[in-house]
Amino acid sequence: MARISGSKYIAETLVQYGVTHVFWVPGGDPAGIMAALEGRGVKRVLTHGEKAAAYMADGYARATGRPGICIVQSIGAANLAAGMADPYMASSPVIAMTGAVDPMQRYRHSYQEFEHLQPFQAVTKHSVQVDKVQRLPDVLRQAFRTATSGSPGPVHLDIRNEALDTEADMEVVVEERFTRTPPFRPEPEAAHVREAAALLMQARKPVIVAGGGVITSGAWNEVRRLAEMLTIPVATSLTGKAAIPNDHPLSAGVMGRYSRWCANRIVSDADLVLFIGTRTGALTTADWRVPPMDVPNIQINIDPDELGRNYPANVALLGDAQVTLQRLIDAVAPREPAAERVAEVRRVVGQWEAEYAALQRSNAVPIRPERLCRELTEALPPDAILVSDTGHAGMWTGTMVELKHAGLNYIRCAGSLGWGLPGAIGVKCGAPNRPVVCFTGDGGFWYHIGELETAVRHGISPVIVVNDNHALNQGLAGLRRNYGGELWGDASELIMFNDVNLAQVAQAMGCYAERVERPQDIQGALKRALAVGKIAVVDVATDFEALGPTPRPGDFRLSVTTPFRP
């Protein structure tokens, strides 16, 4: 057992837990941790702000399944806490460390300091203060355990300067199981599996709703196998978009708010819903309208708190999605493929596709986002990771960009607009050998545009596609409503930006960048950006009037049917 300082102990722990990147903003005693990482094979990524550090750690964690690490001084703690909301809502295993002043400086108006623990308590699974160096071994092990176990999530350690600077006799103990998610794959009770299997076999029009837990568990193969065995259509949450390829005959698309209406209709018409790894929140269920609240349902979740939270469950299966689905597969008897059911799904999906076909092929200038999404679908390499910002970016990628290869992955912002660029940088750090393409709007791009320089400086090479309508036009409909139907006076100043050539801004920072103003030029620009080998920005001038698809009152029922009751 060696005598070692707290800073060096933390650095050694990160190395032995297999951490490859640390995202940080300098200042204060945490700098000792970074110094101790010198020459240890860990990339230290200096960002332009604490929120960006949190977003990069989130992207890294979601790309790798390993905890993403972000470290800042105490003065920037509140900024970091704001950024932790995203990994919290995404169930992402992020470990955040902040410096903290020593007890003699508390409650005395220490320069730029305030009691910053409380903000972290709302956006983490676990937030603790470390006062003594001797506590670091058990607190760090617990941080990795908590971040990766159950439904993953962020952890915060507030570490006193004294604990970083003081030496003690300490040994690093690595619990290999907790270096990535999932550390455990718990199984549901066999009797409950048999009960769920019986319901599935009895149902006439069951539907699967695949959420983000399918992706975390790596259960996409099991989802498809069960769906094909029983001819069950599969709709997904936005986070679970990659659970089934869009061109699979049983794929209904993304449901909920940022949705294809065909998915909402197919789910609404179900007589039994199998929820897998979803919290059944407002985004996924269009404010708990899809499916109807009284629909019979089976729920699979690794978090007992989520079973039955929003929809009372007929059968609740507590367990890992992959293992639980395998138990269900073992418990049901395969059916002959139901051609009529497949044809019904393809008919409804085909109606949605026909409705948007003209816009997806539009040659209009300014460019329609639907056309941009079609071009992006064609350009995505089969092993790419598509990263999406929130707001309109989530709407466009969720509905219009198709994932047609089983190897494609989709990682979306779970919280705040502006996550896209730094999140994609973190994803690329975690998956350096895979193409990473981020779809964002200019509104989101402006939030952390300075992180382009971070990517250039560190040789991190995602492709950033900007849906550039020089506005925050997701609010256009609401603004028009409040202005009596049409904008007048100075209303435009509430929603519009200057029309800046963002490609030129990116070039000035050292990026490869192109401005695209004609739809026929999109495909070439995307291919060049994917091939260039450095961070690339494709700034696409799009139509300010184009609004993302949202649920409509008539989207929720195919027909009036007699509901199946178990």
Coordinates of C-alpha atoms in Angstrom, one line a residue:
M1 CA 0.0 0.0 0.0
A2 CA 1.6 3.2 -1.2
R3 CA 1.5 6.7 0.4
I4 CA -0.1 8.9 -2.2
S5 CA -1.9 12.3 -2.5
G6 CA -5.6 12.4 -3.2
S7 CA -5.1 13.9 -6.6
K8 CA -2.7 11.1 -7.6
Y9 CA -5.0 8.5 -6.2
I10 CA -7.9 9.8 -8.3
A11 CA -5.8 9.8 -11.4
E12 CA -4.6 6.3 -10.7
T13 CA -8.1 5.1 -10.2
L14 CA -9.3 6.6 -13.5
V15 CA -6.4 4.9 -15.3
Q16 CA -7.1 1.5 -13.8
Y17 CA -10.8 1.8 -14.5
G18 CA -10.0 2.1 -18.2
V19 CA -10.9 5.8 -18.6
T20 CA -9.6 7.1 -21.9
H21 CA -10.8 10.8 -21.8
V22 CA -11.4 13.4 -19.2
F23 CA -13.3 16.6 -20.1
W24 CA -12.4 19.6 -17.9
V25 CA -12.3 23.3 -17.3
P26 CA -9.1 24.4 -15.5
G27 CA -8.6 26.1 -12.2
G28 CA -8.1 25.3 -8.5
D29 CA -6.9 22.2 -6.9
P30 CA -8.5 19.7 -9.4
A31 CA -5.6 20.7 -11.7
G32 CA -3.5 18.3 -9.5
I33 CA -5.6 15.4 -10.9
M34 CA -4.8 16.5 -14.5
A35 CA -1.1 16.8 -13.8
A36 CA -1.1 13.3 -12.3
L37 CA -2.6 12.0 -15.5
E38 CA 0.4 13.3 -17.5
G39 CA 1.8 10.4 -19.7
R40 CA -0.8 7.9 -18.5
G41 CA -2.6 7.5 -21.8
V42 CA -5.7 9.5 -20.8
K43 CA -6.7 12.3 -23.2
R44 CA -7.3 15.5 -21.2
V45 CA -9.8 17.6 -23.2
L46 CA -9.9 21.2 -22.2
T47 CA -13.3 22.7 -23.1
H48 CA -14.6 26.2 -23.4
G49 CA -17.2 25.8 -20.6
E50 CA -18.4 23.5 -17.9
K51 CA -21.7 22.6 -19.5
A52 CA -19.8 21.5 -22.6
A53 CA -17.6 19.3 -20.5
A54 CA -20.7 17.6 -19.0
Y55 CA -22.2 17.2 -22.5
M56 CA -19.0 15.7 -23.9
A57 CA -18.7 13.3 -20.9
D58 CA -22.4 12.3 -21.6
G59 CA -21.7 11.7 -25.3
Y60 CA -18.7 9.6 -24.4
A61 CA -20.6 7.5 -21.9
R62 CA -23.5 6.9 -24.2
A63 CA -21.1 5.8 -27.1
T64 CA -19.0 3.5 -24.9
G65 CA -21.2 2.3 -22.0
R66 CA -18.3 3.4 -19.8
P67 CA -18.5 6.3 -17.3
G68 CA -17.7 9.7 -18.8
I69 CA -15.6 11.8 -16.6
C70 CA -15.8 15.6 -16.2
I71 CA -13.8 17.7 -13.7
V72 CA -14.0 21.4 -12.9
Q73 CA -13.1 23.8 -10.1
S74 CA -15.5 24.8 -7.5
I75 CA -16.2 28.2 -9.1
G76 CA -17.6 26.6 -12.2
A77 CA -19.7 24.0 -10.2
A78 CA -23.1 25.6 -10.9
N79 CA -22.4 25.6 -14.7
L80 CA -21.5 22.0 -14.5
A81 CA -24.7 21.2 -12.5
A82 CA -26.8 22.7 -15.3
G83 CA -25.1 20.4 -17.8
M84 CA -25.7 17.3 -15.6
A85 CA -29.4 17.5 -16.3
D86 CA -28.8 15.9 -19.7
P87 CA -27.0 12.7 -18.6
Y88 CA -29.6 12.5 -15.7
M89 CA -32.5 12.5 -18.2
A90 CA -30.6 10.2 -20.6
S91 CA -29.7 7.6 -17.9
S92 CA -26.1 8.1 -18.8
P93 CA -23.2 7.0 -16.5
V94 CA -21.3 10.3 -16.0
I95 CA -19.0 10.9 -13.0
A96 CA -18.6 14.7 -12.3
M97 CA -16.0 16.0 -9.9
T98 CA -15.8 19.5 -8.5
G99 CA -13.3 21.1 -6.2
A100 CA -14.6 22.6 -3.0
V101 CA -13.1 25.1 -0.6
D102 CA -11.9 24.0 2.8
P103 CA -14.1 24.4 6.0
M104 CA -12.3 27.5 7.2
Q105 CA -13.4 29.4 4.0
R106 CA -17.1 28.4 4.2
Y107 CA -19.8 30.9 5.1
R108 CA -17.3 33.8 5.0
H109 CA -17.9 35.2 1.4
S110 CA -15.0 33.3 0.0
Y111 CA -14.2 34.8 -3.4
Q112 CA -16.7 33.5 -6.1
E113 CA -17.9 30.7 -3.9
F114 CA -21.3 29.5 -2.8
E115 CA -22.8 26.3 -1.4
H116 CA -23.1 24.4 -4.6
L117 CA -24.1 20.9 -3.5
Q118 CA -27.8 21.5 -3.7
P119 CA -28.0 21.9 -7.5
F120 CA -26.4 18.6 -8.1
Q121 CA -28.8 16.7 -5.9
A122 CA -31.6 17.3 -8.4
V123 CA -29.7 16.0 -11.4
T124 CA -27.7 13.0 -10.1
K125 CA -28.3 9.6 -8.7
H126 CA -25.7 10.3 -5.9
S127 CA -24.0 13.5 -4.8
V128 CA -21.5 13.5 -1.9
Q129 CA -18.9 15.7 -0.4
V130 CA -15.4 14.3 0.3
D131 CA -13.7 16.0 3.2
K132 CA -10.9 13.6 4.0
V133 CA -8.4 11.9 1.7
Q134 CA -9.0 8.6 3.4
R135 CA -12.6 8.5 2.1
L136 CA -11.5 8.6 -1.6
P137 CA -11.1 4.8 -2.0
D138 CA -14.6 3.9 -1.0
V139 CA -16.3 7.0 -2.5
L140 CA -14.7 6.5 -5.9
R141 CA -15.6 2.8 -6.0
Q142 CA -19.2 3.7 -5.1
A143 CA -19.3 6.3 -7.8
F144 CA -18.5 3.8 -10.5
R145 CA -21.0 1.3 -9.0
T146 CA -23.8 3.8 -8.8
A147 CA -23.2 5.3 -12.2
T148 CA -23.3 2.0 -14.0
S149 CA -25.8 -0.1 -12.0
G150 CA -29.5 -0.5 -12.4
S151 CA -30.8 2.3 -14.6
P152 CA -27.5 4.2 -15.2
G153 CA -27.1 7.8 -14.3
P154 CA -24.7 10.6 -13.2
V155 CA -22.8 10.8 -9.9
H156 CA -21.2 13.9 -8.4
L157 CA -18.2 14.1 -6.1
D158 CA -17.5 17.4 -4.4
I159 CA -13.9 17.1 -3.2
R160 CA -12.3 19.4 -0.7
N161 CA -8.9 20.8 -1.5
E162 CA -7.5 19.2 1.6
A163 CA -8.6 15.8 0.4
L164 CA -6.8 16.4 -2.9
D165 CA -3.6 17.7 -1.5
T166 CA -3.1 15.4 1.6
E167 CA -1.3 12.1 1.4
A168 CA -2.4 8.8 2.9
D169 CA -1.7 5.1 2.6
M170 CA -4.2 4.0 -0.1
E171 CA -4.5 1.2 -2.6
V172 CA -6.6 1.3 -5.8
V173 CA -9.1 -1.5 -6.0
V174 CA -10.8 -1.9 -9.4
E175 CA -14.2 -3.6 -9.5
E176 CA -14.1 -4.7 -13.1
R177 CA -17.8 -5.3 -13.2
F178 CA -18.5 -1.6 -12.8
T179 CA -16.2 -0.3 -15.5
R180 CA -19.1 -0.3 -18.0
T181 CA -22.9 -0.9 -18.3
P182 CA -24.6 -3.1 -17.6
P183 CA -22.7 -4.6 -14.7
F184 CA -25.6 -7.0 -13.9
R185 CA -28.3 -8.6 -16.0
P186 CA -31.0 -9.5 -13.4
E187 CA -33.8 -11.9 -14.5
P188 CA -37.5 -11.6 -13.8
E189 CA -39.4 -14.2 -11.9
A190 CA -40.3 -17.2 -14.0
A191 CA -44.0 -17.1 -13.0
H192 CA -44.3 -13.5 -14.2
V193 CA -42.6 -14.4 -17.5
R194 CA -45.1 -17.2 -18.1
E195 CA -48.0 -14.8 -17.3
A196 CA -46.6 -12.2 -19.8
A197 CA -46.1 -14.9 -22.5
A198 CA -49.7 -16.0 -22.1
L199 CA -50.9 -12.5 -22.6
L200 CA -48.8 -12.1 -25.7
M201 CA -50.1 -15.4 -27.2
Q202 CA -53.7 -14.4 -26.5
A203 CA -53.6 -10.9 -27.9
R204 CA -54.8 -10.2 -31.4
K205 CA -53.0 -7.0 -32.2
P206 CA -50.0 -6.6 -29.8
V207 CA -47.4 -3.9 -30.3
I208 CA -43.9 -3.6 -28.9
V209 CA -42.7 -0.2 -27.7
A210 CA -38.9 -0.2 -27.6
G211 CA -37.2 2.4 -25.4
G212 CA -33.7 3.5 -24.6
G213 CA -33.3 0.5 -22.2
V214 CA -33.1 -1.7 -25.3
I215 CA -30.1 0.2 -26.5
T216 CA -28.4 0.3 -23.1
S217 CA -28.9 -3.4 -22.7
G218 CA -27.9 -4.3 -26.3
A219 CA -31.3 -6.0 -26.7
W220 CA -32.1 -5.0 -30.3
N221 CA -31.6 -8.6 -31.6
E222 CA -34.0 -10.0 -29.0
V223 CA -36.6 -7.3 -29.9
R224 CA -36.5 -8.3 -33.5
R225 CA -36.6 -12.0 -32.8
L226 CA -39.6 -11.7 -30.6
A227 CA -41.4 -9.4 -33.0
E228 CA -40.7 -11.8 -35.9
M229 CA -41.8 -14.9 -33.9
L230 CA -45.2 -13.4 -33.1
T231 CA -45.6 -10.9 -36.0
I232 CA -45.6 -7.9 -33.6
P233 CA -45.1 -4.4 -35.0
V234 CA -42.4 -2.4 -33.2
A235 CA -42.6 1.3 -32.4
T236 CA -39.8 3.0 -30.6
S237 CA -39.2 6.0 -28.4
L238 CA -36.9 8.6 -29.8
T239 CA -34.1 7.3 -27.7
G240 CA -34.8 3.8 -28.8
K241 CA -34.9 4.7 -32.5
A242 CA -32.1 2.3 -33.4
A243 CA -33.8 -0.7 -31.8
I244 CA -35.1 -1.8 -35.3
P245 CA -34.1 -0.7 -38.8
N246 CA -36.6 1.5 -40.5
D247 CA -36.9 -0.8 -43.5
H248 CA -37.9 -3.9 -41.4
P249 CA -41.4 -5.0 -42.3
L250 CA -42.6 -4.7 -38.7
S251 CA -41.1 -1.3 -38.0
A252 CA -43.7 1.4 -37.3
G253 CA -41.3 4.2 -36.6
V254 CA -40.8 6.7 -33.7
M255 CA -43.9 7.3 -31.7
G256 CA -45.0 10.1 -29.3
R257 CA -44.4 13.8 -29.8
Y258 CA -41.4 13.8 -32.2
S259 CA -43.1 11.1 -34.2
R260 CA -44.4 9.6 -37.3
W261 CA -48.2 9.6 -37.2
C262 CA -48.1 6.1 -38.5
A263 CA -46.4 4.9 -35.3
N264 CA -48.9 6.7 -33.1
R265 CA -51.8 5.1 -35.0
I266 CA -50.4 1.6 -34.9
V267 CA -49.7 1.8 -31.2
S268 CA -53.1 3.4 -30.5
D269 CA -54.9 0.5 -32.2
A270 CA -53.1 -2.2 -30.2
D271 CA -55.0 -4.5 -27.8
L272 CA -51.8 -5.2 -25.8
V273 CA -48.6 -3.1 -25.5
L274 CA -45.3 -4.5 -24.5
F275 CA -43.2 -1.6 -23.1
I276 CA -39.5 -2.5 -23.1
G277 CA -37.0 -0.2 -21.3
T278 CA -39.0 3.0 -21.5
R279 CA -40.1 5.4 -18.8
T280 CA -43.4 6.0 -20.7
G281 CA -42.8 9.7 -20.4
A282 CA -44.6 12.6 -22.1
L283 CA -42.3 12.6 -25.2
T284 CA -42.7 8.9 -25.9
T285 CA -46.5 8.8 -25.3
A286 CA -47.6 12.2 -26.7
D287 CA -48.6 13.3 -23.1
W288 CA -49.9 9.8 -22.2
R289 CA -52.3 9.7 -25.2
V290 CA -50.5 7.0 -27.1
P291 CA -51.4 4.3 -26.2
P292 CA -54.6 5.0 -24.3
M293 CA -54.2 4.9 -20.5
D294 CA -56.5 1.8 -20.2
V295 CA -54.6 -0.4 -22.7
P296 CA -53.6 -3.8 -21.3
N297 CA -49.8 -3.8 -21.1
I298 CA -46.7 -5.7 -20.1
Q299 CA -43.7 -3.6 -18.8
I300 CA -40.0 -4.6 -18.8
N301 CA -37.7 -2.3 -16.9
I302 CA -34.5 -2.7 -14.8
D303 CA -35.7 0.1 -12.5
P304 CA -38.6 -0.9 -10.2
D305 CA -39.6 2.7 -9.8
E306 CA -40.6 2.9 -13.4
L307 CA -42.8 -0.2 -13.5
G308 CA -46.3 1.1 -13.6
R309 CA -45.4 4.7 -13.0
N310 CA -47.5 6.1 -15.8
Y311 CA -49.5 3.1 -17.1
P312 CA -50.8 0.5 -14.6
A313 CA -49.1 -2.7 -15.7
N314 CA -51.0 -6.0 -16.1
V315 CA -47.6 -7.8 -15.8
A316 CA -44.5 -6.1 -14.6
L317 CA -41.1 -7.8 -15.4
L318 CA -38.2 -6.5 -13.3
G319 CA -35.0 -7.3 -15.2
D320 CA -32.5 -6.5 -17.8
A321 CA -34.1 -6.0 -21.2
Q322 CA -31.9 -8.5 -23.1
V323 CA -32.2 -11.3 -20.6
T324 CA -35.9 -10.7 -19.9
L325 CA -36.7 -10.8 -23.7
Q326 CA -34.8 -14.0 -24.1
R327 CA -36.8 -15.6 -21.3
L328 CA -40.0 -14.4 -23.1
I329 CA -38.7 -15.8 -26.4
D330 CA -38.2 -19.1 -24.6
A331 CA -41.7 -19.0 -23.1
V332 CA -43.8 -18.3 -26.2
A333 CA -44.5 -20.6 -29.2
P334 CA -43.6 -19.2 -32.6
R335 CA -46.6 -18.4 -34.9
E336 CA -46.9 -18.7 -38.6
P337 CA -46.1 -15.3 -40.1
A338 CA -49.3 -13.2 -40.1
A339 CA -49.2 -11.7 -43.6
E340 CA -52.3 -9.6 -43.0
R341 CA -50.8 -8.0 -39.9
V342 CA -47.6 -7.2 -41.8
A343 CA -49.6 -5.8 -44.7
E344 CA -51.6 -3.6 -42.3
V345 CA -48.4 -2.1 -40.8
R346 CA -46.8 -1.6 -44.3
R347 CA -50.1 0.1 -45.5
V348 CA -50.1 2.6 -42.6
V349 CA -46.4 3.3 -42.8
G350 CA -46.7 3.6 -46.6
Q351 CA -49.5 6.2 -46.2
W352 CA -47.1 8.3 -44.0
E353 CA -44.3 7.9 -46.5
A354 CA -46.5 9.0 -49.4
E355 CA -47.6 12.1 -47.5
Y356 CA -44.1 13.3 -47.1
A357 CA -42.5 12.0 -50.4
A358 CA -42.9 15.2 -52.3
L359 CA -41.2 17.2 -49.5
Q360 CA -38.4 14.7 -49.2
R361 CA -37.7 15.1 -52.9
S362 CA -38.3 18.9 -53.1
N363 CA -36.0 21.0 -55.1
A364 CA -37.2 24.2 -53.4
V365 CA -34.8 26.9 -52.3
P366 CA -34.4 27.6 -49.4
I367 CA -34.0 23.9 -48.9
R368 CA -36.7 21.9 -47.2
P369 CA -35.4 20.0 -44.1
E370 CA -37.3 16.9 -45.3
R371 CA -35.0 16.9 -48.4
L372 CA -31.9 17.4 -46.2
C373 CA -33.0 14.4 -44.1
R374 CA -33.4 12.2 -47.1
E375 CA -30.0 13.1 -48.4
L376 CA -28.5 12.4 -44.9
T377 CA -30.3 9.0 -44.9
E378 CA -28.5 8.1 -48.1
A379 CA -25.1 9.4 -47.0
L380 CA -24.9 7.7 -43.6
P381 CA -22.3 4.9 -43.6
P382 CA -23.6 1.6 -42.3
D383 CA -21.6 1.8 -39.1
A384 CA -22.3 5.5 -38.4
I385 CA -23.5 7.0 -35.2
L386 CA -26.2 9.7 -35.8
V387 CA -26.2 12.3 -33.0
S388 CA -29.2 14.6 -32.7
D389 CA -29.7 17.9 -30.8
T390 CA -33.2 18.4 -29.3
G391 CA -36.1 20.5 -30.5
H392 CA -36.6 20.5 -34.3
A393 CA -33.4 18.4 -34.7
G394 CA -35.0 15.7 -32.7
M395 CA -38.2 16.0 -34.8
W396 CA -36.4 15.9 -38.1
T397 CA -34.0 13.0 -37.3
G398 CA -36.7 11.0 -35.4
T399 CA -39.1 11.1 -38.3
M400 CA -37.3 11.8 -41.5
V401 CA -33.8 10.2 -41.2
E402 CA -34.0 6.5 -41.7
L403 CA -31.6 4.0 -40.1
K404 CA -31.5 1.2 -42.7
H405 CA -28.6 -0.8 -41.4
A406 CA -28.4 -2.8 -38.2
G407 CA -25.0 -1.3 -37.4
L408 CA -26.3 2.3 -37.3
N409 CA -26.7 3.9 -33.9
Y410 CA -28.7 6.9 -32.8
I411 CA -27.9 9.1 -29.8
R412 CA -30.1 12.1 -29.1
C413 CA -30.1 15.0 -26.7
A414 CA -32.2 14.2 -23.7
G415 CA -32.5 17.7 -22.3
S416 CA -31.1 21.1 -23.3
L417 CA -30.8 22.6 -26.7
G418 CA -27.2 23.1 -27.6
W419 CA -26.1 19.6 -26.5
G420 CA -25.6 18.4 -30.1
L421 CA -22.1 19.8 -30.9
P422 CA -20.3 19.0 -27.6
G423 CA -22.3 15.8 -27.3
A424 CA -21.0 14.7 -30.7
I425 CA -17.5 15.5 -29.8
G426 CA -17.8 13.2 -26.8
V427 CA -19.4 10.5 -28.9
K428 CA -16.5 10.7 -31.4
C429 CA -14.0 10.5 -28.5
G430 CA -15.7 7.2 -27.4
A431 CA -16.0 5.8 -30.9
P432 CA -12.9 7.2 -32.8
N433 CA -13.1 4.6 -35.6
R434 CA -16.8 5.1 -36.4
P435 CA -18.3 7.9 -38.5
V436 CA -20.1 10.3 -36.2
V437 CA -22.7 12.7 -37.7
C438 CA -24.4 15.4 -35.7
F439 CA -27.7 17.0 -36.8
T440 CA -28.4 20.3 -35.2
G441 CA -30.0 23.6 -36.0
D442 CA -28.3 27.0 -36.1
G443 CA -30.1 27.8 -32.8
G444 CA -28.5 24.9 -31.0
F445 CA -25.2 25.3 -32.8
W446 CA -24.7 28.8 -31.5
Y447 CA -24.9 27.6 -27.9
H448 CA -21.4 26.0 -27.8
I449 CA -20.0 27.1 -31.2
G450 CA -16.6 27.6 -29.5
E451 CA -16.2 23.9 -29.0
L452 CA -15.4 23.7 -32.7
E453 CA -12.0 25.0 -31.7
T454 CA -11.8 22.3 -29.0
A455 CA -12.3 19.6 -31.7
V456 CA -9.8 21.1 -34.0
R457 CA -7.2 21.4 -31.2
H458 CA -7.6 17.8 -30.2
G459 CA -8.1 16.3 -33.6
I460 CA -11.6 15.1 -32.9
S461 CA -13.5 14.7 -36.2
P462 CA -17.3 14.5 -36.1
V463 CA -19.4 15.8 -39.0
I464 CA -21.8 18.6 -37.9
V465 CA -24.8 19.1 -40.2
V466 CA -26.5 22.4 -39.4
N467 CA -30.2 22.9 -40.4
D468 CA -29.7 26.6 -40.8
N469 CA -32.9 28.7 -40.9
H470 CA -31.3 31.6 -39.0
A471 CA -34.0 31.3 -36.3
L472 CA -35.4 29.4 -33.4
N473 CA -38.4 28.6 -35.6
Q474 CA -39.8 25.8 -33.4
G475 CA -41.5 28.6 -31.6
L476 CA -43.0 30.1 -34.8
A477 CA -46.5 28.6 -34.5
G478 CA -46.8 29.8 -30.9
L479 CA -45.6 33.3 -31.7
R480 CA -48.0 33.6 -34.6
R481 CA -50.8 32.5 -32.3
N482 CA -49.9 35.2 -29.8
Y483 CA -49.7 37.8 -32.6
G484 CA -53.2 37.0 -33.9
G485 CA -52.1 34.8 -36.9
E486 CA -49.3 36.8 -38.6
L487 CA -46.1 38.4 -37.3
W488 CA -46.1 42.2 -37.3
G489 CA -44.2 45.0 -35.7
D490 CA -40.9 43.8 -34.3
A491 CA -42.0 40.2 -33.8
S492 CA -39.2 38.8 -35.8
E493 CA -36.7 40.0 -33.2
L494 CA -38.2 37.4 -30.8
I495 CA -37.3 34.5 -33.0
M496 CA -34.8 35.3 -35.8
F497 CA -31.0 35.7 -35.9
N498 CA -28.8 37.4 -38.5
D499 CA -28.2 35.1 -41.5
V500 CA -24.6 34.3 -40.8
N501 CA -22.5 32.0 -43.1
L502 CA -21.6 29.5 -40.4
A503 CA -19.3 27.7 -42.8
Q504 CA -17.0 30.7 -42.8
V505 CA -17.1 30.9 -39.0
A506 CA -16.1 27.2 -38.8
Q507 CA -13.3 27.7 -41.3
A508 CA -11.9 30.5 -39.3
M509 CA -11.6 28.1 -36.4
G510 CA -9.7 25.5 -38.5
C511 CA -12.6 23.3 -39.5
Y512 CA -13.4 21.9 -42.9
A513 CA -16.7 23.5 -43.8
E514 CA -19.1 24.0 -46.7
R515 CA -22.2 26.2 -47.2
V516 CA -25.0 24.5 -49.1
E517 CA -27.8 26.5 -50.6
R518 CA -29.1 24.1 -53.3
P519 CA -30.6 20.7 -52.6
Q520 CA -28.6 19.0 -55.4
D521 CA -25.4 20.0 -53.6
I522 CA -26.2 18.3 -50.3
Q523 CA -25.0 14.8 -51.1
G524 CA -21.6 15.8 -52.4
A525 CA -21.0 18.1 -49.4
L526 CA -21.9 15.3 -47.0
K527 CA -19.6 12.8 -48.7
R528 CA -16.7 15.3 -48.7
A529 CA -17.3 16.0 -45.0
L530 CA -17.3 12.3 -44.1
A531 CA -14.0 11.8 -46.0
V532 CA -12.0 14.7 -44.9
G533 CA -10.7 13.3 -41.6
K534 CA -11.1 16.4 -39.4
I535 CA -14.1 18.1 -37.9
A536 CA -16.4 19.2 -40.7
V537 CA -19.4 21.5 -40.7
V538 CA -22.0 21.4 -43.4
D539 CA -24.1 24.5 -43.1
V540 CA -27.4 24.0 -45.0
A541 CA -29.5 27.0 -45.7
T542 CA -33.1 25.8 -45.0
D543 CA -36.6 27.2 -45.1
F544 CA -37.6 29.3 -42.1
E545 CA -41.2 28.3 -42.6
A546 CA -40.6 24.6 -42.4
L547 CA -41.8 23.2 -39.1
G548 CA -41.2 19.7 -37.7
P549 CA -44.0 17.2 -37.7
T550 CA -46.1 17.1 -34.5
P551 CA -49.0 14.8 -33.4
R552 CA -52.4 15.8 -34.8
P553 CA -55.8 15.0 -33.2
G554 CA -56.6 12.4 -35.8
D555 CA -53.4 10.5 -35.5
F556 CA -54.3 8.2 -32.6
R557 CA -56.8 5.7 -33.9
L558 CA -56.9 3.4 -36.9
S559 CA -60.4 2.2 -36.1
V560 CA -62.7 1.5 -33.2
T561 CA -62.1 -2.0 -32.0
T562 CA -63.3 -4.1 -29.2
P563 CA -60.3 -4.0 -26.8
F564 CA -58.7 -7.2 -25.8
R565 CA -59.0 -7.8 -22.0
P566 CA -56.8 -10.4 -20.4

